[in-house]
């Protein structure tokens, strides 16, 4: 995942949970796409991928497949946020 400069480093702890979104490039099924998420969601996504024993791109691909199976698929960034939140409230 490529970043957009040092002031938008999603790997560093966010000073505020209200930090602006950070755009990252990811590869899903061999295709590059850009996803914008707030740093707190990038951190949660990396932690979830580590728990699942998957690279972040593979976890995003899983979430993408699940979202496309719904009657009205949300955009990918929304699906990731919802997936993360659902996991948090179920644990």
JSON list of C-alpha atoms in Angstrom, two decimals:
[
{"chain": "A", "resi": 1, "resn": "UNK", "atom": "CA", "xyz": [0.00, 0.00, 0.00]},
{"chain": "A", "resi": 2, "resn": "UNK", "atom": "CA", "xyz": [1.48, 3.32, -1.02]},
{"chain": "A", "resi": 3, "resn": "UNK", "atom": "CA", "xyz": [1.00, 6.47, 1.04]},
{"chain": "A", "resi": 4, "resn": "UNK", "atom": "CA", "xyz": [0.68, 10.09, 0.18]},
{"chain": "A", "resi": 5, "resn": "UNK", "atom": "CA", "xyz": [3.51, 11.58, 2.19]},
{"chain": "A", "resi": 6, "resn": "UNK", "atom": "CA", "xyz": [4.68, 11.82, 5.77]},
{"chain": "A", "resi": 7, "resn": "UNK", "atom": "CA", "xyz": [1.79, 13.97, 7.01]},
{"chain": "A", "resi": 8, "resn": "UNK", "atom": "CA", "xyz": [-0.66, 11.23, 6.00]},
{"chain": "A", "resi": 9, "resn": "UNK", "atom": "CA", "xyz": [1.12, 8.20, 7.48]},
{"chain": "A", "resi": 10, "resn": "UNK", "atom": "CA", "xyz": [-1.65, 5.73, 8.35]},
{"chain": "A", "resi": 11, "resn": "UNK", "atom": "CA", "xyz": [0.88, 3.43, 10.02]},
{"chain": "A", "resi": 12, "resn": "UNK", "atom": "CA", "xyz": [1.64, 5.98, 12.74]},
{"chain": "A", "resi": 13, "resn": "UNK", "atom": "CA", "xyz": [-0.74, 6.28, 15.67]},
{"chain": "A", "resi": 14, "resn": "UNK", "atom": "CA", "xyz": [-3.30, 8.96, 14.93]},
{"chain": "A", "resi": 15, "resn": "UNK", "atom": "CA", "xyz": [-3.27, 11.97, 17.22]},
{"chain": "A", "resi": 16, "resn": "UNK", "atom": "CA", "xyz": [-7.05, 12.12, 16.92]},
{"chain": "A", "resi": 17, "resn": "UNK", "atom": "CA", "xyz": [-9.72, 9.61, 15.96]},
{"chain": "A", "resi": 18, "resn": "UNK", "atom": "CA", "xyz": [-11.04, 12.39, 13.72]},
{"chain": "A", "resi": 19, "resn": "UNK", "atom": "CA", "xyz": [-8.00, 12.53, 11.43]},
{"chain": "A", "resi": 20, "resn": "UNK", "atom": "CA", "xyz": [-8.83, 13.02, 7.74]},
{"chain": "A", "resi": 21, "resn": "UNK", "atom": "CA", "xyz": [-8.92, 10.06, 5.34]},
{"chain": "A", "resi": 22, "resn": "UNK", "atom": "CA", "xyz": [-5.73, 8.68, 3.84]},
{"chain": "A", "resi": 23, "resn": "UNK", "atom": "CA", "xyz": [-5.78, 7.26, 0.32]},
{"chain": "A", "resi": 24, "resn": "UNK", "atom": "CA", "xyz": [-3.91, 3.99, -0.26]},
{"chain": "A", "resi": 25, "resn": "UNK", "atom": "CA", "xyz": [-3.46, 1.90, -3.39]},
{"chain": "A", "resi": 26, "resn": "UNK", "atom": "CA", "xyz": [-4.41, -1.74, -3.03]},
{"chain": "A", "resi": 27, "resn": "UNK", "atom": "CA", "xyz": [-4.54, -4.67, -5.43]},
{"chain": "A", "resi": 28, "resn": "UNK", "atom": "CA", "xyz": [-7.71, -6.76, -5.51]},
{"chain": "A", "resi": 29, "resn": "UNK", "atom": "CA", "xyz": [-7.94, -9.71, -7.91]},
{"chain": "A", "resi": 30, "resn": "UNK", "atom": "CA", "xyz": [-5.01, -8.32, -9.88]},
{"chain": "A", "resi": 31, "resn": "UNK", "atom": "CA", "xyz": [-6.51, -4.83, -10.24]},
{"chain": "A", "resi": 32, "resn": "UNK", "atom": "CA", "xyz": [-5.19, -1.67, -8.57]},
{"chain": "A", "resi": 33, "resn": "UNK", "atom": "CA", "xyz": [-7.71, 0.50, -6.80]},
{"chain": "A", "resi": 34, "resn": "UNK", "atom": "CA", "xyz": [-7.48, 3.37, -4.36]},
{"chain": "A", "resi": 35, "resn": "UNK", "atom": "CA", "xyz": [-9.28, 3.36, -1.02]},
{"chain": "A", "resi": 36, "resn": "UNK", "atom": "CA", "xyz": [-9.64, 6.35, 1.31]},
{"chain": "A", "resi": 37, "resn": "UNK", "atom": "CA", "xyz": [-10.02, 5.52, 4.99]},
{"chain": "A", "resi": 38, "resn": "UNK", "atom": "CA", "xyz": [-9.33, 7.42, 8.17]},
{"chain": "A", "resi": 39, "resn": "UNK", "atom": "CA", "xyz": [-6.07, 6.34, 9.88]},
{"chain": "A", "resi": 40, "resn": "UNK", "atom": "CA", "xyz": [-8.00, 4.66, 12.71]},
{"chain": "A", "resi": 41, "resn": "UNK", "atom": "CA", "xyz": [-9.64, 2.36, 10.14]},
{"chain": "A", "resi": 42, "resn": "UNK", "atom": "CA", "xyz": [-6.32, 1.58, 8.42]},
{"chain": "A", "resi": 43, "resn": "UNK", "atom": "CA", "xyz": [-4.93, 0.62, 11.84]},
{"chain": "A", "resi": 44, "resn": "UNK", "atom": "CA", "xyz": [-7.97, -1.56, 12.59]},
{"chain": "A", "resi": 45, "resn": "UNK", "atom": "CA", "xyz": [-7.75, -3.17, 9.16]},
{"chain": "A", "resi": 46, "resn": "UNK", "atom": "CA", "xyz": [-4.06, -4.06, 9.65]},
{"chain": "A", "resi": 47, "resn": "UNK", "atom": "CA", "xyz": [-4.86, -5.51, 13.09]},
{"chain": "A", "resi": 48, "resn": "UNK", "atom": "CA", "xyz": [-7.75, -7.56, 11.68]},
{"chain": "A", "resi": 49, "resn": "UNK", "atom": "CA", "xyz": [-5.57, -8.85, 8.84]},
{"chain": "A", "resi": 50, "resn": "UNK", "atom": "CA", "xyz": [-2.90, -9.88, 11.36]},
{"chain": "A", "resi": 51, "resn": "UNK", "atom": "CA", "xyz": [-5.51, -11.72, 13.46]},
{"chain": "A", "resi": 52, "resn": "UNK", "atom": "CA", "xyz": [-6.75, -13.51, 10.33]},
{"chain": "A", "resi": 53, "resn": "UNK", "atom": "CA", "xyz": [-3.18, -14.31, 9.26]},
{"chain": "A", "resi": 54, "resn": "UNK", "atom": "CA", "xyz": [-3.71, -12.51, 5.94]},
{"chain": "A", "resi": 55, "resn": "UNK", "atom": "CA", "xyz": [-2.08, -9.68, 4.05]},
{"chain": "A", "resi": 56, "resn": "UNK", "atom": "CA", "xyz": [-4.19, -6.51, 4.16]},
{"chain": "A", "resi": 57, "resn": "UNK", "atom": "CA", "xyz": [-4.92, -6.79, 0.41]},
{"chain": "A", "resi": 58, "resn": "UNK", "atom": "CA", "xyz": [-6.27, -10.33, 0.89]},
{"chain": "A", "resi": 59, "resn": "UNK", "atom": "CA", "xyz": [-8.56, -9.22, 3.69]},
{"chain": "A", "resi": 60, "resn": "UNK", "atom": "CA", "xyz": [-9.80, -6.31, 1.58]},
{"chain": "A", "resi": 61, "resn": "UNK", "atom": "CA", "xyz": [-10.48, -8.78, -1.25]},
{"chain": "A", "resi": 62, "resn": "UNK", "atom": "CA", "xyz": [-12.55, -10.95, 1.14]},
{"chain": "A", "resi": 63, "resn": "UNK", "atom": "CA", "xyz": [-14.55, -7.92, 2.26]},
{"chain": "A", "resi": 64, "resn": "UNK", "atom": "CA", "xyz": [-15.03, -6.95, -1.39]},
{"chain": "A", "resi": 65, "resn": "UNK", "atom": "CA", "xyz": [-16.45, -10.36, -2.28]},
{"chain": "A", "resi": 66, "resn": "UNK", "atom": "CA", "xyz": [-18.84, -10.22, 0.70]},
{"chain": "A", "resi": 67, "resn": "UNK", "atom": "CA", "xyz": [-20.04, -6.70, -0.19]},
{"chain": "A", "resi": 68, "resn": "UNK", "atom": "CA", "xyz": [-20.67, -7.65, -3.83]},
{"chain": "A", "resi": 69, "resn": "UNK", "atom": "CA", "xyz": [-22.89, -10.52, -2.65]},
{"chain": "A", "resi": 70, "resn": "UNK", "atom": "CA", "xyz": [-25.34, -8.07, -1.05]},
{"chain": "A", "resi": 71, "resn": "UNK", "atom": "CA", "xyz": [-28.50, -6.80, -2.73]},
{"chain": "A", "resi": 72, "resn": "UNK", "atom": "CA", "xyz": [-27.25, -3.19, -2.75]},
{"chain": "A", "resi": 73, "resn": "UNK", "atom": "CA", "xyz": [-23.45, -3.19, -2.44]},
{"chain": "A", "resi": 74, "resn": "UNK", "atom": "CA", "xyz": [-21.99, -0.14, -0.70]},
{"chain": "A", "resi": 75, "resn": "UNK", "atom": "CA", "xyz": [-18.76, 1.40, -1.91]},
{"chain": "A", "resi": 76, "resn": "UNK", "atom": "CA", "xyz": [-15.66, -0.49, -0.81]},
{"chain": "A", "resi": 77, "resn": "UNK", "atom": "CA", "xyz": [-14.50, 2.03, 1.81]},
{"chain": "A", "resi": 78, "resn": "UNK", "atom": "CA", "xyz": [-17.95, 1.94, 3.45]},
{"chain": "A", "resi": 79, "resn": "UNK", "atom": "CA", "xyz": [-17.96, -1.86, 3.33]},
{"chain": "A", "resi": 80, "resn": "UNK", "atom": "CA", "xyz": [-14.57, -1.97, 5.07]},
{"chain": "A", "resi": 81, "resn": "UNK", "atom": "CA", "xyz": [-15.73, 0.40, 7.81]},
{"chain": "A", "resi": 82, "resn": "UNK", "atom": "CA", "xyz": [-18.93, -1.61, 8.33]},
{"chain": "A", "resi": 83, "resn": "UNK", "atom": "CA", "xyz": [-17.02, -4.91, 8.37]},
{"chain": "A", "resi": 84, "resn": "UNK", "atom": "CA", "xyz": [-14.60, -3.57, 10.97]},
{"chain": "A", "resi": 85, "resn": "UNK", "atom": "CA", "xyz": [-17.38, -2.10, 13.11]},
{"chain": "A", "resi": 86, "resn": "UNK", "atom": "CA", "xyz": [-19.40, -5.32, 12.92]},
{"chain": "A", "resi": 87, "resn": "UNK", "atom": "CA", "xyz": [-16.36, -7.28, 14.08]},
{"chain": "A", "resi": 88, "resn": "UNK", "atom": "CA", "xyz": [-15.81, -4.85, 16.95]},
{"chain": "A", "resi": 89, "resn": "UNK", "atom": "CA", "xyz": [-19.37, -5.07, 18.27]},
{"chain": "A", "resi": 90, "resn": "UNK", "atom": "CA", "xyz": [-19.44, -8.87, 17.97]},
{"chain": "A", "resi": 91, "resn": "UNK", "atom": "CA", "xyz": [-16.23, -9.33, 20.00]}
]
